[in-house]
Coordinates of C-alpha atoms and ligand atoms in Angstrom, one line a residue:
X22 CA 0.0 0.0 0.0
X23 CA 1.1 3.2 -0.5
X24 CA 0.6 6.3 2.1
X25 CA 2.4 9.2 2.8
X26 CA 5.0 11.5 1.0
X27 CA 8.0 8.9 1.3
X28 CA 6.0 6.0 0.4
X29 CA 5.3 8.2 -3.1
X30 CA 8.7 9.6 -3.0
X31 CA 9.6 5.6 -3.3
X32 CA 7.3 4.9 -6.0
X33 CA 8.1 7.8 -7.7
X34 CA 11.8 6.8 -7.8
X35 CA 11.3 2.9 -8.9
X36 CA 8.9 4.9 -11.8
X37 CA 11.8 7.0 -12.6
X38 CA 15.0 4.7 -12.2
X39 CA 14.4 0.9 -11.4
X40 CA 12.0 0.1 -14.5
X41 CA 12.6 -3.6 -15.6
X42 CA 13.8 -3.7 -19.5
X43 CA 11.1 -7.4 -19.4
X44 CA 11.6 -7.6 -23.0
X45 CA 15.7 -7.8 -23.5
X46 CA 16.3 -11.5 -24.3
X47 CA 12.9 -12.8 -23.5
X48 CA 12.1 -13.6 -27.6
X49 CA 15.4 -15.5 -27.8
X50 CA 15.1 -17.6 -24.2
X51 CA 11.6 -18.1 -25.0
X52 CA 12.2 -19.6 -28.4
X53 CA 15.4 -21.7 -27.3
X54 CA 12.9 -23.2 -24.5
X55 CA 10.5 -23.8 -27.3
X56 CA 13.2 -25.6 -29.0
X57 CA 14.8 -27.9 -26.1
X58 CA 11.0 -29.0 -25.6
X59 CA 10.7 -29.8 -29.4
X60 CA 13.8 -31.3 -28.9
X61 CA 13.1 -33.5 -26.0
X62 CA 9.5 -34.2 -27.3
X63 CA 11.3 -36.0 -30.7
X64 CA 13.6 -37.9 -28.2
X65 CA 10.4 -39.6 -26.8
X66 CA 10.2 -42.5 -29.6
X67 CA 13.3 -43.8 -29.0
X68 CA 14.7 -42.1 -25.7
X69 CA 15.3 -44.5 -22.6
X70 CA 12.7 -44.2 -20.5
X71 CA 13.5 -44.6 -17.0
X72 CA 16.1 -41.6 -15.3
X73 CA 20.0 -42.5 -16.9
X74 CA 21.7 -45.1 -15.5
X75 CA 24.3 -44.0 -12.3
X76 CA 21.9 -41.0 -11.7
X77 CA 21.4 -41.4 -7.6
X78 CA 20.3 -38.6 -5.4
X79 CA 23.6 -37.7 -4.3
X80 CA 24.1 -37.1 -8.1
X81 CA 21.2 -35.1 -8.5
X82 CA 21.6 -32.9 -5.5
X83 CA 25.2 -32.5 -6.5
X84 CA 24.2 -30.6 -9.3
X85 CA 20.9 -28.7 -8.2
X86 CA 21.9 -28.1 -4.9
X87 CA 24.1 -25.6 -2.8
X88 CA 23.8 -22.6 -1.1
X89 CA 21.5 -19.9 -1.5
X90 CA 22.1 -17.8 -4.3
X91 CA 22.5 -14.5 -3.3
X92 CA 23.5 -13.1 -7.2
X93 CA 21.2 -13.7 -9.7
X94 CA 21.6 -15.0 -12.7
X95 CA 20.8 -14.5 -16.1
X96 CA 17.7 -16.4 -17.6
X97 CA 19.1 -17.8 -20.5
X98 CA 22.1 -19.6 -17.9
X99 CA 19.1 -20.7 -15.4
X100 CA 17.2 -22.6 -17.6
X101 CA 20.0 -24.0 -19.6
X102 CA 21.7 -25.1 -16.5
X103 CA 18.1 -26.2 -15.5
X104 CA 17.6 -28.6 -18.1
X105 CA 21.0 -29.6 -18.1
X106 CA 21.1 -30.8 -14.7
X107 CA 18.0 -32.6 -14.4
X108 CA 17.3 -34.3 -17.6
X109 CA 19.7 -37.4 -16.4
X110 CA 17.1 -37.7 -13.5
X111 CA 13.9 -37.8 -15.6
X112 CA 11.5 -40.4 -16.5
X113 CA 9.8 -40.1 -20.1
X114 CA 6.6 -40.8 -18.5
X115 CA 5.2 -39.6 -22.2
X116 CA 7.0 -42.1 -23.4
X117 CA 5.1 -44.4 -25.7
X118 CA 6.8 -47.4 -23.7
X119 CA 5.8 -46.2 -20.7
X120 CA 3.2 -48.2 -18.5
X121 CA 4.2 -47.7 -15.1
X122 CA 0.8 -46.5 -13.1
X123 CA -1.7 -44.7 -15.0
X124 CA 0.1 -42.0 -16.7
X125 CA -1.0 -40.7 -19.8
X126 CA 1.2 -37.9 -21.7
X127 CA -0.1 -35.2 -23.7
X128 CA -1.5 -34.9 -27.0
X129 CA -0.2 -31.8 -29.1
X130 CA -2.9 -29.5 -28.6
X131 CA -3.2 -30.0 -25.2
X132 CA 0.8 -29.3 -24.6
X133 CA 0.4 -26.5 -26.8
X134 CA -2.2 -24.9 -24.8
X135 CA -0.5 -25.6 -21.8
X136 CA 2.8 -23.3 -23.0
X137 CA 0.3 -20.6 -23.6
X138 CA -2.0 -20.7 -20.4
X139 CA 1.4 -20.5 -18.6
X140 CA 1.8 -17.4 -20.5
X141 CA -1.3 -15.7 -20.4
X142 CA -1.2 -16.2 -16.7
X143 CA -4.5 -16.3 -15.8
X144 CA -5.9 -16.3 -12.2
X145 CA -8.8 -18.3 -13.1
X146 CA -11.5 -17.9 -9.8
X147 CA -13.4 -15.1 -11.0
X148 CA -15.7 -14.7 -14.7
X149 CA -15.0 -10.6 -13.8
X150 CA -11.4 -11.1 -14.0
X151 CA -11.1 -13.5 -16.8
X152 CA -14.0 -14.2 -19.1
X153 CA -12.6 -16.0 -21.7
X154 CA -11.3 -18.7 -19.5
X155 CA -14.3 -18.9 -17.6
X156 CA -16.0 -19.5 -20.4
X157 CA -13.2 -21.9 -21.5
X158 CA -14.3 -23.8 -18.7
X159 CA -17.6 -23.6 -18.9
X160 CA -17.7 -25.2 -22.3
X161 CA -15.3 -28.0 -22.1
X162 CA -17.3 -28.7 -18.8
X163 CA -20.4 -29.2 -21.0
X164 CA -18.9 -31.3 -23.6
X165 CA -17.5 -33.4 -20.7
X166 CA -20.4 -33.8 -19.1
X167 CA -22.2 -35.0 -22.4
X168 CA -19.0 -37.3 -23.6
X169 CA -18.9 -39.5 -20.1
X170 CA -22.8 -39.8 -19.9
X171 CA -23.4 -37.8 -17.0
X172 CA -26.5 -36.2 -15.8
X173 CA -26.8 -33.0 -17.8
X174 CA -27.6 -30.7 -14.3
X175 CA -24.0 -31.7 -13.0
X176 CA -21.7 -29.0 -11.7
X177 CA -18.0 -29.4 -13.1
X178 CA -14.7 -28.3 -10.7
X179 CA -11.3 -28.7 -12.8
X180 CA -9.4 -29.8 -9.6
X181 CA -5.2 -30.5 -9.5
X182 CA -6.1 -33.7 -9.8
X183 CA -8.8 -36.7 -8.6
X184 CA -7.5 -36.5 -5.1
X185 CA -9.0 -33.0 -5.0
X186 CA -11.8 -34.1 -7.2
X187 CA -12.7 -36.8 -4.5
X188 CA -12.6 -34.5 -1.9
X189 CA -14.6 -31.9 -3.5
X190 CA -17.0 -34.6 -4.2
X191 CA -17.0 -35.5 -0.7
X192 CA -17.1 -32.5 0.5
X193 CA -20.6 -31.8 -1.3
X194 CA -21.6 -35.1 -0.3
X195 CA -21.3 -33.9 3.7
X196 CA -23.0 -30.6 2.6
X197 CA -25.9 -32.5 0.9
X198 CA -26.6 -35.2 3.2
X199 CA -26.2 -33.2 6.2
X200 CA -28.1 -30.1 5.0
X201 CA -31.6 -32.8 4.8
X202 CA -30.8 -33.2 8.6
X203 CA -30.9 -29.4 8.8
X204 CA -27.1 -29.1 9.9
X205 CA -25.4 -26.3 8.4
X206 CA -21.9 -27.8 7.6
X207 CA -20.3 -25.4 6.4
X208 CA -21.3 -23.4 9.3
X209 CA -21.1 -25.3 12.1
X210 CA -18.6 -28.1 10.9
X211 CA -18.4 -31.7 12.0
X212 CA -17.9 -31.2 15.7
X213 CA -21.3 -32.1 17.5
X214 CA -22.8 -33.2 14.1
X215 CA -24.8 -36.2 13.3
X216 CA -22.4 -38.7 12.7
X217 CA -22.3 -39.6 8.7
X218 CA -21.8 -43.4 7.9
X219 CA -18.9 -43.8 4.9
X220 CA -19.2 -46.9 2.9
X221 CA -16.4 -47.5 1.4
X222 CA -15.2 -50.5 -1.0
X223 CA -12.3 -53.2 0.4
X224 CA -10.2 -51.8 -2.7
X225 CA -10.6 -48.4 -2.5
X226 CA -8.0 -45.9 -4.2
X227 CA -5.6 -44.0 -1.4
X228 CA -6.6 -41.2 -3.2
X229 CA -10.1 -41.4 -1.7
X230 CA -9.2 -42.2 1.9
X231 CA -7.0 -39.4 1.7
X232 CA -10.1 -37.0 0.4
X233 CA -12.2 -38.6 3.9
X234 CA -9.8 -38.0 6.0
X235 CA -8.9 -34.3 4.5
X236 CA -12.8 -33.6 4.6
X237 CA -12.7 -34.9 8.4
X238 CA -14.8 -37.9 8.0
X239 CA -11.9 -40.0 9.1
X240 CA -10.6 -43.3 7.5
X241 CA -10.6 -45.5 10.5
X242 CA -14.7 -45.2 10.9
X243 CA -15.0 -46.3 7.0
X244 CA -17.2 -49.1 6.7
X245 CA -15.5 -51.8 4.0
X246 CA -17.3 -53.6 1.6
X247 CA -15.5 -57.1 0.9
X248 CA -14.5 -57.3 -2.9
X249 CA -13.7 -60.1 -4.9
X250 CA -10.2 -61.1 -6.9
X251 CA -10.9 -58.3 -9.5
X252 CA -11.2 -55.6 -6.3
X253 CA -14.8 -55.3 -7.4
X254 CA -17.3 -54.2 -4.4
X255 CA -19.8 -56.8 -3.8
X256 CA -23.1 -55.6 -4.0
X257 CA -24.7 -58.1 -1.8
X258 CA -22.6 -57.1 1.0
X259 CA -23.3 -53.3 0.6
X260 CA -27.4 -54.3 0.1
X261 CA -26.6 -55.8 4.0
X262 CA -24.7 -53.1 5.2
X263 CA -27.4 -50.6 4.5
X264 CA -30.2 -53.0 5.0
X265 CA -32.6 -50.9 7.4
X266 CA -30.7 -48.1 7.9
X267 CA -32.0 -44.6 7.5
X268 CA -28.7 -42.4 8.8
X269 CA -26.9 -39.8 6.6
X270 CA -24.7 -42.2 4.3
X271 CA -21.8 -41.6 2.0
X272 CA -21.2 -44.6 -0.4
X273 CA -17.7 -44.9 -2.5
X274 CA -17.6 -46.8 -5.5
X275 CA -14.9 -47.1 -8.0
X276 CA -14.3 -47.2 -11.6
X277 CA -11.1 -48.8 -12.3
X278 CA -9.0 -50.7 -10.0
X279 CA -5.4 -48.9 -10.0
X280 CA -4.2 -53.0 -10.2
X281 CA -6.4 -55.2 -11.7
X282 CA -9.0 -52.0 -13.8
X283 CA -12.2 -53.9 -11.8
X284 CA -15.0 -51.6 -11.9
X285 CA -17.4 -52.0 -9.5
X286 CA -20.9 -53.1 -10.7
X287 CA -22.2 -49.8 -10.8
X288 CA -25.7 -50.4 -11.8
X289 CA -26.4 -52.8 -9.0
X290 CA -24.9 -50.2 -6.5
X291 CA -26.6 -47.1 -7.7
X292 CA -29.8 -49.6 -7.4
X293 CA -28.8 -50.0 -3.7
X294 CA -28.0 -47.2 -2.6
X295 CA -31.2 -45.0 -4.3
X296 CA -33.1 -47.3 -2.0
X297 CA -32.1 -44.7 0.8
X298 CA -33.2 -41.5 1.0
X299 CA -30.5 -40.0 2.5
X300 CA -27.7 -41.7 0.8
X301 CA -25.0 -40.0 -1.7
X302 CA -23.3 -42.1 -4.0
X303 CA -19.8 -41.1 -4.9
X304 CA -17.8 -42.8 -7.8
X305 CA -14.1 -42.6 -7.7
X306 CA -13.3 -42.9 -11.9
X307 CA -9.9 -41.2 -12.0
X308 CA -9.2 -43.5 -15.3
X309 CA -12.3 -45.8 -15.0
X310 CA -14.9 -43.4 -16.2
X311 CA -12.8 -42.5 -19.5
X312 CA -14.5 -46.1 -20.5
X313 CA -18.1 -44.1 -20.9
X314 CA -16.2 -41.9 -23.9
X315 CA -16.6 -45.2 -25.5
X316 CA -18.8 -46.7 -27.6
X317 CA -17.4 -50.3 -27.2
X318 CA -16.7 -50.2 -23.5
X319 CA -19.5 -48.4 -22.5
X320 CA -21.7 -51.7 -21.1
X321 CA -19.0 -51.7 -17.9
X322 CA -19.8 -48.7 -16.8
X323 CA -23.6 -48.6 -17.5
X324 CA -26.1 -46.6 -15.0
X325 CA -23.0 -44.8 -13.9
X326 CA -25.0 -42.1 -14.0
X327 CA -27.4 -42.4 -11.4
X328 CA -24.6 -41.9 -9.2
X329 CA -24.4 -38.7 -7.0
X330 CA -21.0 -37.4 -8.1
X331 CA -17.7 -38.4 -10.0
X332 CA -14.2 -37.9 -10.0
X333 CA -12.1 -38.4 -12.6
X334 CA -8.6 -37.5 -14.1
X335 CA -7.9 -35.6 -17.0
X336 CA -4.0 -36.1 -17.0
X337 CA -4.7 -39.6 -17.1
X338 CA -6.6 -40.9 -20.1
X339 CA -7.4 -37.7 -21.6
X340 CA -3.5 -37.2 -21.4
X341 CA -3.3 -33.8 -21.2
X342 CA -0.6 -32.0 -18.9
X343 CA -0.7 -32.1 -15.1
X344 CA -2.2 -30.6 -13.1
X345 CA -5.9 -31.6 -14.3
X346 CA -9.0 -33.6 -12.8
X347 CA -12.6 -33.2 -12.8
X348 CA -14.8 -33.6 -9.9
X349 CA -18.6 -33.6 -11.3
X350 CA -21.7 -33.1 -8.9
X351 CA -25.4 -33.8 -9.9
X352 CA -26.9 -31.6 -7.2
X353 CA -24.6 -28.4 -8.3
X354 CA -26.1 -26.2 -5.0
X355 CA -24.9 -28.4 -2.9
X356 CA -21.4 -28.6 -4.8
X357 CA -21.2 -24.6 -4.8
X358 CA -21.8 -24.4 -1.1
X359 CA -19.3 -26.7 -0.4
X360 CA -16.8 -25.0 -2.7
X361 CA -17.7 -21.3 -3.0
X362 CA -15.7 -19.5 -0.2
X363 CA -17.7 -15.4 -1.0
X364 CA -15.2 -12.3 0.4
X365 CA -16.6 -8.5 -0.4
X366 CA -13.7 -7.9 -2.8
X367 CA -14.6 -11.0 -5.0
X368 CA -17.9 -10.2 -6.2
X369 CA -20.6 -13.4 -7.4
X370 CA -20.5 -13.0 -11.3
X371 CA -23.7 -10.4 -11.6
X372 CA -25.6 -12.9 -14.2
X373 CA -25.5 -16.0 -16.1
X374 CA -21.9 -16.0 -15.8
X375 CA -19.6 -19.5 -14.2
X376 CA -17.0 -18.4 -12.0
X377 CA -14.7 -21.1 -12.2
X378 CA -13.7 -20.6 -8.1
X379 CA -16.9 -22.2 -7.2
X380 CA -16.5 -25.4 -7.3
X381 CA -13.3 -26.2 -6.3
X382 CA -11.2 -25.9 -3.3
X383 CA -8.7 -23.2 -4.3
X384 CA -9.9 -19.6 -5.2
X385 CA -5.9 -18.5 -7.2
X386 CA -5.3 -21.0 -9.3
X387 CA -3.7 -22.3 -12.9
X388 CA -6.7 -22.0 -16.2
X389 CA -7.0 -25.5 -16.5
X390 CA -9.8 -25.4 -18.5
X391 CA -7.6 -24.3 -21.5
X392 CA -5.5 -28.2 -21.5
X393 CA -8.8 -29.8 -21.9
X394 CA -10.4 -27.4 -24.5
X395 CA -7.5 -28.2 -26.5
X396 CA -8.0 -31.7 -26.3
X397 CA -11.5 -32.5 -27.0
X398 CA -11.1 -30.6 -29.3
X399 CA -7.9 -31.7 -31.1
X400 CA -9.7 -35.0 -30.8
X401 CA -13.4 -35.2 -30.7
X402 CA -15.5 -37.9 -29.2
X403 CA -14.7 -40.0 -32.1
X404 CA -11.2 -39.6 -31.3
X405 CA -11.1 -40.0 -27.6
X406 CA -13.2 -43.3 -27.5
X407 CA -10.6 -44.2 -30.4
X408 CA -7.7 -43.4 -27.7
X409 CA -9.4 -45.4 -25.2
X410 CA -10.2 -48.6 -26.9
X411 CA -6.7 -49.0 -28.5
X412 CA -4.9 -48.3 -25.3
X413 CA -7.3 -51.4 -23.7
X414 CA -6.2 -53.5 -27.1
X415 CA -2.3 -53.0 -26.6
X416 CA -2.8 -53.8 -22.9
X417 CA -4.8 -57.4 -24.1
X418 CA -2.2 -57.7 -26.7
X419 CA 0.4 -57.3 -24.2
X420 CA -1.4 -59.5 -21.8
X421 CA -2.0 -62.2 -24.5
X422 CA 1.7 -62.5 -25.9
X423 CA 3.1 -62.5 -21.8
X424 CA 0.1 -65.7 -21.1
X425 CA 1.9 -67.8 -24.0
X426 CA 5.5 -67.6 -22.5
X427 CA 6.4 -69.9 -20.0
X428 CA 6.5 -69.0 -16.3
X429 CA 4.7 -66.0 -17.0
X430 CA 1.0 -65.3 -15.5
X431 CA -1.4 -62.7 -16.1
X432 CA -3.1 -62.3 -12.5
X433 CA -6.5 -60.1 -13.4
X434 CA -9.1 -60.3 -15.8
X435 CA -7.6 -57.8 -18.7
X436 CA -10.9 -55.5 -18.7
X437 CA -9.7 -52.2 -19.1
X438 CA -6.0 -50.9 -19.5
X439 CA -4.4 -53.1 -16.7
X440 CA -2.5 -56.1 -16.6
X441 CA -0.7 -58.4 -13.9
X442 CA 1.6 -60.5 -14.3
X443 CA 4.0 -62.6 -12.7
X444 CA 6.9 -64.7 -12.9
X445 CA 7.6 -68.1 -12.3
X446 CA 4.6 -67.8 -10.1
X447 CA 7.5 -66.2 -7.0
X448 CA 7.7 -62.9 -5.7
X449 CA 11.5 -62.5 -5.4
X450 CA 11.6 -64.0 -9.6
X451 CA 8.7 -61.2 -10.1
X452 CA 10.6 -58.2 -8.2
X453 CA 13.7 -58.9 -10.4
X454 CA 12.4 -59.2 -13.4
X455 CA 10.8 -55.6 -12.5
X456 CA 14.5 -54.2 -11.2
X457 CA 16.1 -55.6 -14.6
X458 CA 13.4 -53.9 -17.1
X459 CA 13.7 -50.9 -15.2
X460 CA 17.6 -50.6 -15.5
X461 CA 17.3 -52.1 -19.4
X462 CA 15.5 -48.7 -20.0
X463 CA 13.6 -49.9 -23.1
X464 CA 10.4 -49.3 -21.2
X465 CA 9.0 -49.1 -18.1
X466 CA 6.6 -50.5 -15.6
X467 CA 6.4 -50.6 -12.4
X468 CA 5.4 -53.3 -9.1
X469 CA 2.6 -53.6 -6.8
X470 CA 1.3 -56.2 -4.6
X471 CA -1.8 -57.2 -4.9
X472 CA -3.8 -59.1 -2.6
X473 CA -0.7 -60.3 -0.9
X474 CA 0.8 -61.1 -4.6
X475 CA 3.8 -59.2 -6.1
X476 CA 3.2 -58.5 -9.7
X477 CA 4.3 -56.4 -12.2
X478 CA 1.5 -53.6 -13.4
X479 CA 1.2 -52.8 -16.8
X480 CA -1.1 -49.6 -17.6
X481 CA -1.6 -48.5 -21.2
X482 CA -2.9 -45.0 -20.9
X483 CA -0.6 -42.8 -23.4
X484 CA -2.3 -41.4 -26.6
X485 CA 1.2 -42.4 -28.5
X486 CA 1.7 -45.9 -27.6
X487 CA 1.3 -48.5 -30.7
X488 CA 1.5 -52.6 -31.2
X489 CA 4.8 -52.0 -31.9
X490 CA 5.6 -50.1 -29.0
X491 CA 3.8 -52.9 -27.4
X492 CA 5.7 -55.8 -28.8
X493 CA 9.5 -54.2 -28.6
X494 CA 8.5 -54.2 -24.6
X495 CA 6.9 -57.1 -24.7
X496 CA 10.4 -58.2 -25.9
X497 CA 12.1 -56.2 -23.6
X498 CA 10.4 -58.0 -20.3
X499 CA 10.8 -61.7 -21.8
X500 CA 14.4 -60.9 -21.7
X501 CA 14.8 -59.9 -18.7
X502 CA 12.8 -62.8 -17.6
X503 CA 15.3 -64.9 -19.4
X504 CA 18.4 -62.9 -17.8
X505 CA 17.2 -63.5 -14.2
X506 CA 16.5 -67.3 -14.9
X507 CA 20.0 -67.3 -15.6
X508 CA 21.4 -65.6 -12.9
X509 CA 20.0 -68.5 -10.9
X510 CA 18.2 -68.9 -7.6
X511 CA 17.6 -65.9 -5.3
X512 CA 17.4 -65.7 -2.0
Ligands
PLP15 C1 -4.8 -42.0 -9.9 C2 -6.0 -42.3 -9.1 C3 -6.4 -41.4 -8.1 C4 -5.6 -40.2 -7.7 O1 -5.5 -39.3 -8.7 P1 -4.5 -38.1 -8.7 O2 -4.7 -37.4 -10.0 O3 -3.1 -38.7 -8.5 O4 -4.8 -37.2 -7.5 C5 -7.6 -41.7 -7.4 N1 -8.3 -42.9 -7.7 C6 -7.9 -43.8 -8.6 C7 -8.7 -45.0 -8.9 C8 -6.7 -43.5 -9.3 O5 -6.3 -44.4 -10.3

């Protein structure tokens, strides 16, 4: 703030004498950026995926690190030294060989847009102070709405990611079902509430016990329902669970185990659960629900939309660049109040107008909604469904040529973009095999245990990847299977 006759004295000086020259070099750094991205985006094909080999932390924090600068530097020098110094230490998680958890990259428009809402900058909470990317927003949010079959009157937040989408799903969840008890949440919190019941299933994403417990629901006082091998809920179990019961409820479902791709039988649940009035059915689809863009996996997610609310991901399957997940709400009041925070100096848009703050948690925040413009529409529906049934054909392909080797074992039904497999039926054969194909660098995937099992996990979720991406990693894994059959037993 500035008050009195030095304070203007000061700003009177920095206008006469300390103005910033913001244009000298910018064009050229700016351009040579553009370039060592094109440069690294064309090493992607054939670039080894996983960080270089020797690269340890002590490596890494050898060349980032030190003391405090107390000189700056010139920006060209930063970001050469920048990219210099870390690109031993990165994964080409846009890699098309790359299958480690459920990382999609980006397809070019979406990347593009990304360099550009970095540049335009946009503090995206208010339509007053940014109507185009309000209205960005507002759009893709319809045509996402429309392309994953949800209820027309949902709300849309464009969230970091489906963490905060599950909690901002929660979140209106805790608003709705307490508000029919006549307990102001937002208000008066959870201390001395009704206590809400949360339903959760046995396989349930860390993601979404880390939205309960953020939204103070707890995770210890989740109620599990068992699942079977596929980490699918069973709906006779929740059916018993809720049998009788009239208290507020919160019910999680999923869409896509991260392991095995399972998706809960959604219909049957959202049958259930609408057999209590004051119940709120969450789904958790963070890849899952990407299966209703298409026209050929559609049946596995049917009645999906007689859910309550949805969170999904669109740096997953709609690979565009992080930050970017969608929470969707069917009862959009009770999603605003959970999410709208109101001050005096950030006025309600007047009229018609979305303000993108709303409806989820963070009022400053990056223009998301540009990324996933640029996708849809670099792609269409056409495309996307097209994106998401060949990535579920590599990973059957995959899983089909690994079933006919010997020793190898393909754990989960291959429903969805997920495979399993494992080695010589053994956990310490299936761990090594996973260390070696890591270090070979041709691609990569990653390990879980599932069910007590150690497997590897295959997820096929980037735009790029193709049969023959498929088959030289296919390739890849059988010989490092060989390679630890011959370095003999293990202990
Ligand atoms: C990835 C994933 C999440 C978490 O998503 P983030 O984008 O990492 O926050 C939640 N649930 C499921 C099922 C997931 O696969």
């Amino acid at each position: 703030m500035i008050e009195g006759p030095a304070a203007i004295d000061r700003a009177d000086r920095a206008d006469r004498s300390d103005r910033v020259d913001v244009d000298a070099g910018t064009d050229e750094l700016l351009r040579r950026t553009a370039e060592m991205a094109i440069a690294y985006r064309r090493s992607l094909p054939e670039r080894r995926v996983g960080p270089q080999p020797g690269v340890t932390v002590e490596s890494l924090r050898a060349a980032l690190g030190g003391p405090l600068p107390k000189a700056g530097t010139d920006p060209d020098s930063v970001i050469e030294r920048l990219a210099a110094d870390v690109e031993p230490g990165l994964t080409a998680m846009s890699s098309p060989r790359f299958f480690g958890f459920v990382i999609g990259g980006s397809v070019p428009a979406a990347l593009a847009a990304d360099w550009l809402t970095s540049t335009w900058d946009q503090n995206v909470a208010l339509y007053l102070a940014t109507p185009s990317a309000a209205v960005v927003e507002e759009v893709a949010a319809r045509w996402l709405v429309e392309l994953l079959g949800l209820p027309v009157e949902s709300s849309v937040g464009f969230t970091s990611g489906a963490t905060m989408a599950n909690f901002t799903s929660i979140a209106a969840a805790r608003h709705a079902v307490l508000r029919r008890l006549d307990w102001d949440v937002e208000d008066q919190g959870l201390v001395g509430a009704p206590p809400i019941r949360v339903v959760i299933g046995a396989d349930a994403h860390i993601s979404l016990k880390l939205a309960l417990r953020l939204a103070g629901l707890g995770l210890g006082r989740a109620e599990r329902v068992p699942a079977d091998d596929e980490g699918r809920m069973d709906p006779a179990a929740l059916a018993s669970m809720l049998e009788g019961r009239s208290d507020p409820t919160i019910v999680c479902a999923q869409l896509g185990e991260v392991n095995t791709g399972g998706m809960d039988p959604i219909a049957r649940i959202v049958e259930i659960v609408r057999r209590h009035p004051n119940a709120w059915l969450h789904v958790d689809g963070a890849f899952g629900l990407w299966a209703a863009a298409s026209p050929r996996l559609r049946s596995i997610v049917r009645g999906h939309d007689g859910a309550d609310s949805w969170a999904t991901d669109s740096h997953k399957w709609l690979n565009v660049p992080y930050d970017s997940g969608l929470a969707f709400v069917r009862d959009s009041a009770a999603h605003r109040a959970a999410m709208s925070a109101g001050a005096a100096y950030l006025p309600p848009a007047p009229g018609q107008e979305r303000d993108p703050g709303d409806w989820v948690p963070e009022l400053s925040r990056r223009a998301r909604g540009f990324t996933v413009y640029a996708a849809i529409r670099q792609m269409g529906s056409d495309g996307i469904a097209a994106m998401v049934d060949r990535c579920c054909d590599v990973a059957s392909h995959m899983a089909r040529r690994l079933a006919n080797q010997p020793g190898v074992h393909i754990l989960n039904e291959v429903v969805l973009n997920q495979v399993l497999v494992r080695f010589d039926d053994d956990d310490a054969v299936t761990r090594d095999v996973i260390a070696r194909i890591q270090a070979d660098g041709t691609a990569w995937f990653g390990g879980t245990t599932y069910h007590g099992t150690v497997a590897m996990r295959i997820s096929v979720s980037e735009w790029s990847t193709g049969i023959d991406d498929a088959d030289r990693s296919v390739d890849a894994v059988v010989r490092a299977f060989e390679a630890s059959r011959s370095a003999g037993p293990r202990s």
